[in-house]
Short mmCIF file of C-alpha atoms in Angstrom, two decimals:
data_model
loop_
_atom_site.label_atom_id
_atom_site.label_comp_id
_atom_site.label_asym_id
_atom_site.label_seq_id
_atom_site.Cartn_x
_atom_site.Cartn_y
_atom_site.Cartn_z
CA MET W 1026 0.00 0.00 0.00
CA LEU W 1027 2.89 2.33 0.83
CA VAL W 1028 4.26 1.76 -2.64
CA TYR W 1029 0.93 2.13 -4.42
CA GLY W 1030 0.25 5.33 -2.48
CA LEU W 1031 3.60 6.69 -3.56
CA ILE W 1032 2.95 5.86 -7.20
CA ASN W 1033 -0.56 7.27 -7.07
CA SER W 1034 0.75 10.48 -5.51
CA VAL W 1035 3.41 10.86 -8.15
CA ILE W 1036 0.82 10.32 -10.88
CA LEU W 1037 -1.31 13.06 -9.39
CA ALA W 1038 1.67 15.40 -9.19
CA LEU W 1039 2.61 14.74 -12.80
CA MET W 1040 -0.98 15.37 -13.88
CA ALA W 1041 -1.12 18.65 -12.00
CA LEU W 1042 2.26 20.13 -12.97
CA GLY W 1043 1.17 21.43 -16.36
CA PHE W 1044 -1.98 23.04 -15.01
CA ASN W 1045 0.04 24.54 -12.21
CA LEU W 1046 2.73 25.92 -14.51
CA THR W 1047 0.29 27.78 -16.73
CA PHE W 1048 -1.62 29.15 -13.78
CA GLY W 1049 1.47 30.12 -11.85
CA ILE W 1050 2.96 32.10 -14.73
CA SER W 1051 0.10 33.67 -16.57
CA GLY W 1052 -2.76 33.39 -14.10
CA VAL W 1053 -4.82 31.54 -16.68
CA ALA W 1054 -6.75 28.67 -15.12
CA ASN W 1055 -6.67 26.25 -18.02
CA PHE W 1056 -9.89 24.27 -17.67
CA ALA W 1057 -9.19 22.64 -21.02
CA TYR W 1058 -6.40 20.76 -19.28
CA GLY W 1059 -8.26 17.47 -18.83
CA ALA W 1060 -9.40 17.53 -22.44
CA ILE W 1061 -5.91 18.22 -23.62
CA TYR W 1062 -4.69 15.25 -21.61
CA ILE W 1063 -7.18 12.91 -23.28
CA VAL W 1064 -6.71 14.40 -26.74
CA ALA W 1065 -2.98 13.83 -26.39
CA GLY W 1066 -3.70 10.20 -25.59
CA PHE W 1067 -5.90 9.77 -28.65
CA ILE W 1068 -3.44 11.57 -30.93
CA THR W 1069 -0.70 9.21 -29.80
CA TRP W 1070 -3.01 6.21 -30.20
CA THR W 1071 -4.01 7.28 -33.72
CA LEU W 1072 -0.42 7.83 -34.77
CA ILE W 1073 0.63 4.43 -33.47
CA GLU W 1074 -2.36 2.32 -34.52
CA LYS W 1075 -3.52 4.01 -37.71
CA LEU W 1076 -0.33 5.40 -39.17
CA GLY W 1077 1.97 2.78 -37.75
CA LEU W 1078 4.52 5.24 -36.42
CA PRO W 1079 6.97 4.12 -33.73
CA HIS W 1080 5.85 4.71 -30.15
CA LEU W 1081 8.40 7.34 -29.20
CA VAL W 1082 7.93 9.30 -32.43
CA SER W 1083 4.17 9.36 -31.90
CA ALA W 1084 4.62 10.47 -28.31
CA ALA W 1085 6.96 13.29 -29.26
CA ALA W 1086 4.65 14.37 -32.07
CA ALA W 1087 1.66 14.46 -29.73
CA ILE W 1088 3.56 16.56 -27.19
CA VAL W 1089 4.62 19.06 -29.85
CA VAL W 1090 1.17 19.24 -31.46
CA ILE W 1091 -0.53 19.78 -28.10
CA GLY W 1092 2.02 22.42 -27.15
CA LEU W 1093 1.39 24.29 -30.38
CA PHE W 1094 -2.34 23.92 -29.82
CA GLY W 1095 -1.94 25.52 -26.38
CA MET W 1096 -0.06 28.49 -27.80
CA PHE W 1097 -2.61 28.79 -30.58
CA LEU W 1098 -5.46 28.69 -28.06
CA TYR W 1099 -3.83 31.51 -26.15
CA LYS W 1100 -3.19 33.67 -29.21
CA LEU W 1101 -6.63 33.08 -30.68
CA VAL W 1102 -8.87 33.16 -27.63
CA LEU W 1103 -7.26 33.85 -24.29
CA LYS W 1104 -5.28 36.90 -25.37
CA ARG W 1105 -8.50 38.83 -25.87
CA ILE W 1106 -9.90 38.06 -22.45
CA ARG W 1107 -6.68 38.06 -20.47
CA GLY W 1108 -7.18 39.24 -16.92
CA LEU W 1109 -10.90 38.46 -16.84
CA VAL W 1110 -10.70 35.32 -14.73
CA ILE W 1111 -14.28 34.15 -15.17
CA SER W 1112 -14.12 34.57 -18.93
CA GLU W 1113 -10.86 32.61 -19.04
CA VAL W 1114 -12.43 29.75 -17.12
CA ILE W 1115 -15.57 29.74 -19.25
CA ALA W 1116 -13.60 29.89 -22.50
CA THR W 1117 -11.18 27.12 -21.62
CA PHE W 1118 -13.93 24.94 -20.19
CA ALA W 1119 -15.91 25.44 -23.38
CA VAL W 1120 -12.90 24.29 -25.38
CA ALA W 1121 -12.71 21.24 -23.11
CA LEU W 1122 -16.37 20.39 -23.62
CA VAL W 1123 -16.10 20.77 -27.38
CA ALA W 1124 -12.97 18.62 -27.58
CA LEU W 1125 -14.21 15.85 -25.30
CA GLU W 1126 -17.74 15.61 -26.68
CA LEU W 1127 -16.40 15.75 -30.22
CA LEU W 1128 -14.18 12.79 -29.41
CA ARG W 1129 -17.21 10.95 -28.06
CA TYR W 1130 -19.18 11.86 -31.20
CA ILE W 1131 -16.47 10.64 -33.53
CA GLY W 1132 -16.60 7.33 -31.71
CA PHE W 1133 -13.63 7.14 -29.43
CA ILE W 1134 -15.51 5.06 -26.87
CA GLY W 1135 -14.86 1.55 -25.71
CA PHE W 1136 -12.06 -0.47 -24.25
CA ARG W 1137 -9.88 -0.96 -27.28
CA TYR W 1138 -8.11 2.36 -26.87
CA SER W 1139 -4.99 1.97 -24.84
CA LEU W 1140 -1.42 3.08 -25.21
CA PRO W 1141 1.47 0.65 -25.09
CA VAL W 1142 3.74 0.71 -22.07
CA PHE W 1143 7.33 1.72 -22.57
CA ILE W 1144 8.82 -1.33 -20.91
CA ASP W 1145 6.79 -4.38 -19.99
CA GLY W 1146 7.20 -6.40 -16.85
CA SER W 1147 7.06 -5.86 -13.13
CA VAL W 1148 9.30 -6.03 -10.10
CA GLU W 1149 8.70 -6.70 -6.43
CA ILE W 1150 9.25 -3.85 -4.00
CA LEU W 1151 8.47 -4.19 -0.29
CA GLY W 1152 6.25 -7.13 -1.01
CA ALA W 1153 4.21 -5.39 -3.69
CA TYR W 1154 4.41 -6.12 -7.39
CA VAL W 1155 4.96 -2.94 -9.35
CA ASP W 1156 4.96 -2.54 -13.13
CA ILE W 1157 8.09 -1.09 -14.61
CA GLN W 1158 5.87 1.52 -16.25
CA ARG W 1159 4.90 2.80 -12.80
CA LEU W 1160 8.55 3.05 -11.79
CA LEU W 1161 9.20 4.86 -15.03
CA ILE W 1162 6.50 7.37 -14.12
CA LEU W 1163 8.24 7.93 -10.80
CA ALA W 1164 11.59 8.55 -12.50
CA LEU W 1165 10.16 10.76 -15.23
CA SER W 1166 8.21 12.85 -12.72
CA ILE W 1167 11.36 13.58 -10.77
CA LEU W 1168 13.03 14.43 -14.06
CA VAL W 1169 10.22 16.84 -14.98
CA VAL W 1170 10.38 18.62 -11.63
CA VAL W 1171 14.15 18.98 -11.87
CA ALA W 1172 13.93 20.12 -15.48
CA GLN W 1173 11.29 22.67 -14.58
CA TYR W 1174 13.44 24.02 -11.76
CA LEU W 1175 16.48 24.35 -14.01
CA PHE W 1176 14.38 25.92 -16.75
CA THR W 1177 12.88 28.61 -14.53
CA HIS W 1178 16.15 29.46 -12.82
CA TYR W 1179 18.74 29.29 -15.55
CA THR W 1180 17.23 30.10 -18.94
CA LYS W 1181 16.17 33.46 -20.25
CA LEU W 1182 12.65 32.36 -21.06
CA GLY W 1183 12.32 30.67 -17.67
CA LEU W 1184 13.54 33.76 -15.83
CA ALA W 1185 11.10 35.87 -17.84
CA PHE W 1186 8.40 33.41 -16.70
CA ARG W 1187 9.26 34.14 -13.10
CA GLY W 1188 9.28 37.86 -13.79
CA ILE W 1189 5.83 37.79 -15.36
CA ALA W 1190 4.55 35.60 -12.56
CA GLN W 1191 5.61 38.16 -9.99
CA ASP W 1192 4.85 41.52 -11.59
CA GLU W 1193 3.57 42.01 -15.07
CA HIS W 1194 4.05 45.75 -15.38
CA THR W 1195 7.58 45.69 -14.07
CA SER W 1196 8.40 42.93 -16.54
CA LEU W 1197 6.81 44.91 -19.33
CA SER W 1198 8.89 47.95 -18.47
CA LEU W 1199 11.98 45.72 -18.80
CA GLY W 1200 10.99 44.64 -22.29
CA ILE W 1201 9.31 41.33 -21.47
CA ASN W 1202 6.06 40.99 -23.39
CA PRO W 1203 3.45 39.37 -21.09
CA ASP W 1204 1.37 37.99 -23.97
CA ARG W 1205 4.36 36.27 -25.50
CA ILE W 1206 5.38 34.73 -22.19
CA ALA W 1207 1.82 33.73 -21.35
CA SER W 1208 1.40 31.96 -24.68
CA TRP W 1209 4.67 30.09 -24.02
CA SER W 1210 3.49 29.15 -20.55
CA MET W 1211 0.24 27.90 -22.01
CA GLY W 1212 2.13 25.89 -24.64
CA ILE W 1213 4.56 24.38 -22.16
CA GLY W 1214 1.77 23.71 -19.67
CA CYS W 1215 -0.21 21.83 -22.32
CA SER W 1216 2.89 19.93 -23.42
CA LEU W 1217 3.43 18.84 -19.83
CA GLY W 1218 -0.18 17.64 -19.80
CA ALA W 1219 0.42 15.67 -22.98
CA PHE W 1220 3.61 14.23 -21.53
CA ALA W 1221 1.73 13.18 -18.40
CA ALA W 1222 -0.95 11.56 -20.56
CA ILE W 1223 1.54 9.58 -22.58
CA VAL W 1224 3.31 8.12 -19.58
CA ILE W 1225 0.24 7.63 -17.38
CA LEU W 1226 -2.39 6.43 -19.86
CA PRO W 1227 -0.71 3.08 -20.63
CA LEU W 1228 -1.79 2.01 -17.11
CA GLY W 1229 -5.39 1.82 -18.25
CA THR W 1230 -7.64 2.55 -21.17
CA ILE W 1231 -8.27 5.97 -22.64
CA THR W 1232 -11.82 7.10 -22.03
CA VAL W 1233 -13.41 10.44 -22.77
CA ASP W 1234 -14.92 10.66 -19.31
CA SER W 1235 -11.59 10.45 -17.54
CA GLY W 1236 -10.84 13.87 -19.06
CA TYR W 1237 -13.10 15.39 -16.43
CA ASP W 1238 -11.52 13.33 -13.66
CA VAL W 1239 -8.07 14.50 -14.68
CA LEU W 1240 -9.20 18.11 -14.51
CA ILE W 1241 -10.75 17.59 -11.08
CA ASN W 1242 -7.64 15.84 -9.79
CA ALA W 1243 -5.29 18.48 -11.18
CA LEU W 1244 -7.48 21.24 -9.81
CA SER W 1245 -7.74 19.75 -6.34
CA VAL W 1246 -4.02 19.12 -6.10
CA CYS W 1247 -3.29 22.69 -7.20
CA ILE W 1248 -5.84 24.22 -4.84
CA VAL W 1249 -4.71 22.18 -1.85
CA GLY W 1250 -1.06 22.88 -2.57
CA GLY W 1251 -1.60 26.55 -3.24
CA LEU W 1252 -2.04 27.65 -6.82
CA GLY W 1253 1.19 28.38 -8.61
CA SER W 1254 3.51 26.68 -6.13
CA THR W 1255 5.37 23.66 -7.50
CA PHE W 1256 6.45 22.48 -4.07
CA GLY W 1257 2.88 22.83 -2.85
CA VAL W 1258 1.70 20.65 -5.71
CA ILE W 1259 4.09 17.90 -4.73
CA ILE W 1260 3.05 17.95 -1.07
CA ALA W 1261 -0.64 18.12 -1.93
CA SER W 1262 -0.42 15.26 -4.38
CA PHE W 1263 1.10 13.10 -1.65
CA ILE W 1264 -1.70 13.99 0.77
CA ILE W 1265 -4.44 13.38 -1.77
CA GLY W 1266 -2.65 10.42 -3.36
CA TYR W 1267 -2.39 8.51 -0.08
CA ALA W 1268 -5.91 9.53 0.92
CA GLN W 1269 -7.22 8.07 -2.33
CA ILE W 1270 -5.38 4.80 -1.86
CA LEU W 1271 -6.63 4.51 1.73
CA THR W 1272 -10.18 5.15 0.53
CA ALA W 1273 -9.83 2.59 -2.21
CA THR W 1274 -8.46 -0.03 0.20
CA TYR W 1275 -10.77 0.44 3.15
CA ILE W 1276 -13.96 1.81 1.59
CA SER W 1277 -14.33 1.37 -2.13
CA SER W 1278 -12.37 2.41 -5.17
CA HIS W 1279 -15.60 3.94 -6.32
CA TYR W 1280 -15.12 6.86 -3.94
CA THR W 1281 -11.61 7.95 -4.89
CA ILE W 1282 -12.72 10.97 -6.92
CA ILE W 1283 -14.76 12.11 -3.92
CA VAL W 1284 -11.47 12.46 -2.02
CA SER W 1285 -10.29 15.18 -4.39
CA LEU W 1286 -13.54 17.08 -4.11
CA VAL W 1287 -13.61 16.83 -0.34
CA ALA W 1288 -10.00 17.98 -0.26
CA ILE W 1289 -10.97 21.10 -2.21
CA LEU W 1290 -13.82 21.85 0.17
CA VAL W 1291 -11.77 21.29 3.31
CA ILE W 1292 -8.85 23.41 2.17
CA LEU W 1293 -11.07 26.24 0.96
CA ALA W 1294 -12.80 26.28 4.32
CA LEU W 1295 -9.62 26.11 6.42
CA LYS W 1296 -6.91 27.85 4.43
CA PRO W 1297 -8.23 29.34 1.20
CA SER W 1298 -4.83 30.17 -0.25
CA GLY W 1299 -3.72 26.54 -0.08
CA LEU W 1300 -0.93 24.97 1.93
CA LEU W 1301 1.87 26.95 0.35
CA GLY W 1302 -0.07 29.44 -1.71
CA HIS W 1303 0.47 33.13 -1.88
CA GLN W 1304 -2.52 33.92 -4.04
CA LYS W 1305 -4.67 36.08 -1.86
CA GLU W 1306 -7.57 36.32 -4.24
CA LEU W 1307 -7.99 32.61 -4.58
CA GLU W 1308 -11.66 32.76 -3.69
CA GLU W 1309 -12.19 34.88 -6.77
CA ARG W 1310 -10.06 32.72 -8.95
CA VAL W 1311 -11.72 29.38 -8.46
CA MET P 965 16.13 62.64 -28.55
CA LEU P 966 12.66 62.46 -27.03
CA LYS P 967 9.90 64.82 -28.06
CA VAL P 968 6.53 64.95 -26.39
CA ASP P 969 4.18 67.03 -28.47
CA LYS P 970 0.94 68.46 -27.10
CA LEU P 971 0.23 65.44 -24.97
CA MET P 972 -3.20 65.18 -23.34
CA VAL P 973 -4.29 62.25 -21.20
CA PHE P 974 -7.77 61.76 -19.82
CA TYR P 975 -8.99 59.25 -17.24
CA GLU P 976 -12.70 59.18 -18.04
CA ASN P 977 -13.42 62.91 -18.12
CA ALA P 978 -10.68 63.93 -15.75
CA LEU P 979 -7.75 65.63 -17.38
CA ALA P 980 -4.45 64.24 -16.08
CA ILE P 981 -2.07 65.88 -18.53
CA ASN P 982 -2.96 69.03 -20.43
CA GLU P 983 -1.24 70.00 -23.70
CA LEU P 984 2.19 69.14 -22.43
CA SER P 985 5.18 69.54 -24.72
CA ILE P 986 8.62 68.65 -23.48
CA GLU P 987 11.89 67.72 -25.08
CA VAL P 988 14.90 65.75 -23.90
CA ASN P 989 18.24 66.05 -25.70
CA ARG P 990 20.91 63.37 -25.83
CA GLY P 991 23.18 63.31 -22.79
CA GLU P 992 20.98 65.51 -20.62
CA ILE P 993 19.53 64.94 -17.21
CA VAL P 994 16.08 66.50 -17.35
CA GLY P 995 13.89 66.89 -14.31
CA ILE P 996 10.13 67.01 -14.03
CA ILE P 997 9.23 68.61 -10.73
CA GLY P 998 5.70 68.45 -9.43
CA SER P 999 3.72 67.71 -6.33
CA ASN P 1000 1.36 64.77 -5.88
CA SER P 1001 -1.28 64.46 -8.59
CA ALA P 1002 0.61 66.77 -10.91
CA GLY P 1003 0.60 64.07 -13.57
CA LYS P 1004 4.20 62.93 -13.23
CA THR P 1005 3.52 59.20 -13.13
CA THR P 1006 0.96 59.44 -15.91
CA LEU P 1007 3.57 61.22 -18.02
CA MET P 1008 6.17 58.54 -17.27
CA ASN P 1009 3.74 55.75 -18.06
CA THR P 1010 2.77 57.45 -21.31
CA ILE P 1011 6.38 57.88 -22.41
CA SER P 1012 7.25 54.29 -21.50
CA GLY P 1013 4.11 52.95 -23.16
CA LEU P 1014 2.75 51.25 -20.06
CA LEU P 1015 -0.36 53.39 -20.32
CA LEU P 1016 -1.26 51.71 -23.63
CA ASP P 1017 -1.26 48.38 -21.81
CA THR P 1018 -3.32 49.76 -18.94
CA ARG P 1019 -5.74 51.28 -21.42
CA LEU P 1020 -6.23 47.95 -23.17
CA LYS P 1021 -6.76 46.09 -19.89
CA GLU P 1022 -9.30 48.65 -18.70
CA GLN P 1023 -11.05 48.47 -22.03
CA ARG P 1024 -11.31 44.69 -21.80
CA LYS P 1025 -12.99 44.67 -18.46
CA GLY P 1026 -15.09 47.69 -19.25
CA GLY P 1027 -13.30 49.78 -16.64
CA GLU P 1028 -11.92 53.28 -16.75
CA ARG P 1029 -11.78 54.91 -20.17
CA ILE P 1030 -8.32 56.29 -20.88
CA THR P 1031 -7.83 58.67 -23.78
CA ILE P 1032 -4.49 59.82 -25.12
CA PHE P 1033 -3.96 62.68 -27.57
CA GLY P 1034 -0.75 64.11 -28.92
CA ARG P 1035 2.42 62.63 -30.34
CA LEU P 1036 5.58 61.08 -28.98
CA SER P 1037 8.74 60.70 -30.97
CA PHE P 1038 12.04 59.13 -30.03
CA LEU P 1039 15.24 59.44 -32.09
CA GLY P 1040 13.16 60.83 -34.97
CA GLN P 1041 10.75 57.90 -34.93
CA ASP P 1042 7.07 58.28 -34.14
CA ILE P 1043 6.41 56.02 -31.14
CA THR P 1044 2.90 57.17 -30.20
CA ASN P 1045 1.45 53.72 -30.83
CA VAL P 1046 4.52 51.56 -30.21
CA TRP P 1047 3.98 48.94 -27.47
CA ALA P 1048 5.94 49.18 -24.22
CA ASP P 1049 8.25 46.20 -24.82
CA GLN P 1050 9.15 47.53 -28.26
CA ARG P 1051 9.98 50.91 -26.72
CA VAL P 1052 12.36 49.13 -24.34
CA LYS P 1053 14.04 47.63 -27.39
CA LEU P 1054 14.36 51.13 -28.86
CA GLY P 1055 16.06 52.21 -25.64
CA ILE P 1056 13.39 53.81 -23.44
CA VAL P 1057 13.47 52.09 -20.07
CA LEU P 1058 11.32 53.09 -17.13
CA SER P 1059 12.05 52.45 -13.49
CA ARG P 1060 8.59 52.68 -11.99
CA GLU P 1061 7.76 54.44 -8.75
CA ARG P 1062 7.79 52.70 -5.36
CA HIS P 1063 10.85 50.66 -6.28
CA PRO P 1064 9.22 47.70 -8.01
CA VAL P 1065 11.38 44.60 -7.71
CA PHE P 1066 10.56 40.91 -7.95
CA VAL P 1067 10.21 40.28 -4.22
CA GLU P 1068 10.43 36.49 -4.32
CA SER P 1069 13.69 36.40 -6.25
CA ASP P 1070 17.09 37.25 -4.84
CA VAL P 1071 18.98 40.33 -5.97
CA GLU P 1072 21.10 38.56 -8.53
CA GLU P 1073 18.08 36.80 -10.00
CA ASN P 1074 16.25 40.11 -10.28
CA LEU P 1075 19.11 41.39 -12.39
CA ARG P 1076 19.10 38.23 -14.48
CA ILE P 1077 15.36 38.50 -15.11
CA ALA P 1078 15.97 42.10 -16.13
CA SER P 1079 18.63 41.00 -18.61
CA TYR P 1080 15.96 39.53 -20.89
CA LEU P 1081 16.93 41.71 -23.86
CA LEU P 1082 20.68 41.53 -23.31
CA PRO P 1083 22.81 39.13 -25.38
CA ARG P 1084 23.89 36.19 -23.21
CA ARG P 1085 27.60 36.99 -23.24
CA GLU P 1086 27.09 40.54 -21.96
CA ILE P 1087 25.01 39.62 -18.91
CA LYS P 1088 27.89 38.91 -16.52
CA GLY P 1089 29.71 42.11 -17.38
CA MET P 1090 26.58 44.19 -17.00
CA ILE P 1091 25.71 42.67 -13.62
CA ALA P 1092 29.26 43.46 -12.46
CA GLN P 1093 28.77 47.01 -13.70
CA VAL P 1094 25.56 47.39 -11.69
CA TYR P 1095 27.42 46.25 -8.56
CA ARG P 1096 30.13 48.82 -9.35
CA ILE P 1097 27.56 51.60 -9.51
CA PHE P 1098 25.69 50.36 -6.43
CA PRO P 1099 28.35 48.69 -4.25
CA ALA P 1100 25.78 48.31 -1.46
CA LEU P 1101 23.97 45.67 -3.50
CA PHE P 1102 26.94 43.34 -3.84
CA PRO P 1103 26.92 41.89 -0.30
CA LEU P 1104 23.14 41.42 -0.61
CA ARG P 1105 23.17 39.55 -3.89
CA LYS P 1106 21.85 36.29 -2.43
CA ARG P 1107 19.14 37.97 -0.36
CA LYS P 1108 15.51 37.97 -1.44
CA ALA P 1109 14.55 41.35 -2.83
CA GLY P 1110 11.49 41.45 -0.58
CA PHE P 1111 13.76 41.62 2.46
CA LEU P 1112 15.73 44.63 1.25
CA SER P 1113 15.19 48.10 2.63
CA GLY P 1114 13.44 50.74 0.53
CA GLY P 1115 16.71 52.35 -0.47
CA GLU P 1116 18.27 49.05 -1.46
CA GLN P 1117 15.17 48.12 -3.45
CA GLN P 1118 15.36 51.45 -5.25
CA MET P 1119 19.01 50.84 -6.15
CA LEU P 1120 18.07 47.40 -7.38
CA ALA P 1121 15.17 48.78 -9.42
CA ILE P 1122 17.48 51.27 -11.14
CA GLY P 1123 20.06 48.53 -11.60
CA MET P 1124 17.42 46.38 -13.28
CA SER P 1125 16.58 49.19 -15.68
CA LEU P 1126 20.27 49.45 -16.50
CA MET P 1127 20.30 45.77 -17.47
CA ALA P 1128 18.02 46.62 -20.38
CA ARG P 1129 20.74 48.90 -21.80
CA PRO P 1130 18.71 52.11 -21.91
CA LYS P 1131 19.48 55.06 -24.13
CA LEU P 1132 16.90 57.09 -22.26
CA MET P 1133 16.21 56.17 -18.66
CA LEU P 1134 12.98 57.29 -17.06
CA LEU P 1135 13.07 57.48 -13.28
CA ASP P 1136 9.70 57.84 -11.60
CA GLU P 1137 10.14 59.31 -8.10
CA PRO P 1138 13.35 57.47 -7.24
CA LEU P 1139 13.67 59.34 -3.94
CA LEU P 1140 10.22 58.46 -2.65
CA GLY P 1141 10.31 57.21 0.91
CA LEU P 1142 14.10 57.34 1.28
CA ALA P 1143 16.10 58.90 4.10
CA PRO P 1144 17.90 62.15 3.18
CA ALA P 1145 21.33 60.49 3.36
CA THR P 1146 20.18 57.70 1.02
CA GLN P 1147 18.69 60.29 -1.30
CA VAL P 1148 22.07 61.99 -1.62
CA LYS P 1149 23.79 58.67 -2.36
CA LEU P 1150 21.22 57.76 -4.97
CA ILE P 1151 21.50 61.15 -6.66
CA GLU P 1152 25.27 60.62 -6.89
CA SER P 1153 24.69 57.24 -8.50
CA ILE P 1154 22.37 58.81 -11.07
CA VAL P 1155 25.12 61.25 -12.04
CA THR P 1156 27.53 58.32 -12.28
CA ILE P 1157 25.14 56.45 -14.55
CA ARG P 1158 25.01 59.35 -16.97
CA LYS P 1159 28.78 59.73 -16.95
CA GLU P 1160 29.78 56.07 -17.21
CA GLU P 1161 26.95 54.58 -19.25
CA GLY P 1162 26.21 57.64 -21.38
CA VAL P 1163 22.54 57.31 -20.54
CA THR P 1164 20.20 60.25 -21.00
CA ILE P 1165 17.98 60.59 -17.96
CA LEU P 1166 14.49 61.96 -17.40
CA ILE P 1167 13.73 62.07 -13.71
CA CYS P 1168 10.51 63.13 -12.09
CA GLU P 1169 10.41 63.94 -8.44
CA GLN P 1170 8.65 65.97 -5.82
CA PHE P 1171 11.75 66.41 -3.70
CA ALA P 1172 13.14 69.31 -5.70
CA ARG P 1173 16.01 70.23 -3.42
CA PRO P 1174 18.32 67.25 -4.00
CA VAL P 1175 17.34 66.91 -7.67
CA LEU P 1176 17.63 70.47 -8.97
CA PRO P 1177 21.44 70.75 -8.58
CA ILE P 1178 22.13 67.82 -10.90
CA ILE P 1179 19.66 68.46 -13.69
CA ASP P 1180 20.53 70.36 -16.85
CA ARG P 1181 16.99 71.50 -17.45
CA GLY P 1182 13.77 71.14 -15.57
CA TYR P 1183 10.07 71.44 -16.07
CA VAL P 1184 7.65 72.25 -13.30
CA LEU P 1185 4.32 70.52 -13.59
CA GLU P 1186 1.14 71.51 -11.82
CA ASN P 1187 -2.19 69.77 -12.32
CA GLY P 1188 -0.98 68.33 -15.59
CA MET P 1189 0.09 71.68 -16.95
CA LEU P 1190 3.56 73.04 -17.58
CA THR P 1191 4.09 76.08 -15.38
CA LEU P 1192 7.81 76.71 -15.49
CA HIS P 1193 10.76 75.69 -17.59
CA GLY P 1194 14.41 76.49 -17.13
CA THR P 1195 17.88 75.26 -16.29
CA GLY P 1196 18.43 73.62 -12.94
CA GLU P 1197 19.99 76.77 -11.49
CA GLU P 1198 17.24 79.02 -12.78
CA LEU P 1199 14.64 76.83 -11.14
CA TYR P 1200 16.68 76.59 -7.95
CA ASP P 1201 16.74 80.38 -7.66
CA ASN P 1202 13.13 80.86 -8.71
CA PRO P 1203 11.13 82.32 -5.81
CA GLU P 1204 7.98 80.35 -6.71
CA VAL P 1205 9.84 77.05 -6.76
CA LYS P 1206 11.49 77.97 -3.47
CA ALA P 1207 8.14 78.74 -1.91
CA ALA P 1208 6.42 75.63 -3.21
CA TYR P 1209 9.14 72.99 -2.90
CA PHE P 1210 11.75 74.18 -0.42
CA GLY P 1211 9.33 75.49 2.15
CA VAL P 1212 11.23 78.75 2.39
#
């Protein structure tokens, strides 16, 4: 159980990182995140199954396509309503609805849609059998967190991200264009979502409905951790991750999604800015 | 170098700047002296282009209506409708009032964020140059900017503007909230910046006494209107300025 809790927590963290990145930098709550996650899965599936491309090529292509889509979404839609939080949420959620229901309409339903794992097999850790894929998720998540840290501290674009996140007008008066940075943050956030999809989805089948679950999970982890704080996301995903596994073991796996929702309620009642958050206006934002 | 021609700025129906024409020549330090609500910050935000961004944001949410009339030109180029980040690329860099720094980053990181437009190989040299101009910042370089004192934050804010390699530096109330001794030190640094970096400086301030001795020319602003114009000495000796700003 310890091991499964760990893996579940890491999966949650990986799911939430992209959402968190976009929100932390540009303040855009990307409610299309769950849809993007599922779309990335289906793109990869189509490339592998229909076009016969190699797994890694398909994965890379999906990440790039989704990233470009994110930037495009920002330039086309979000740029015009930037700063109007409710409009941003409505617009991105509308995009999510369109994408997910369109997928359902086209006929992506059923159990035949699943992505291949990277490496097959399983090992025994502390008496529990764990797929290599799950260990891979663990390793890749650590890699993503480290990469994100290096990116935001040592590259020009990353430093500009931090500037925009802290004070838009000061950044603008130093020559950093907020719209450009925000569209990058949207693109990179979506790419992270696609990356998460490609490594996590092989554990099960791809279903349209899980798009909503992904959004709820990402949202609850980000709210509990404090929106925009990477460290908060990691802590929160461990709390919620273990809580979900405990619920699944002792009550019923049916109730796991309730855990996320309850977590949102509890944290909003007790500490509205999240565990490590510094967003004062969180009540307005969510 | 910079020409502001018959500038008028309205917030809704309130007139913030009224038919203001000023000029800044290369190599000068020009002062804009005015009390609170004289329109100094509005003027700075208009010249830097930030007001265009504010206007767009207000428009989007259906907030305050901002109207700008008149023309701005810089180095012979019409910049009236050029966006703020493009103006920075042209060489107009504003250090906003109330020493804006990125409070969660340390001093060195603030300077590195500010080096966005600088070619990679010049960043180290430029950061060293900022520490030369403001030696007080060097021992603090690993401290979070939010924990600096007001004076140190102001030095850092000016240092950050320097990282963008300005041709024309706009300083919006750099002396605000600083102790007299710190004010003197900062004024000295501003003179150093002009001498060593060859930066033209437009400084607006309500503390006329420390500023007037170092400026070549100055404009006195009242309620958005130009009331006086002259060299620093002329203004210093002007009885009206003395009465209004020196409390004599």
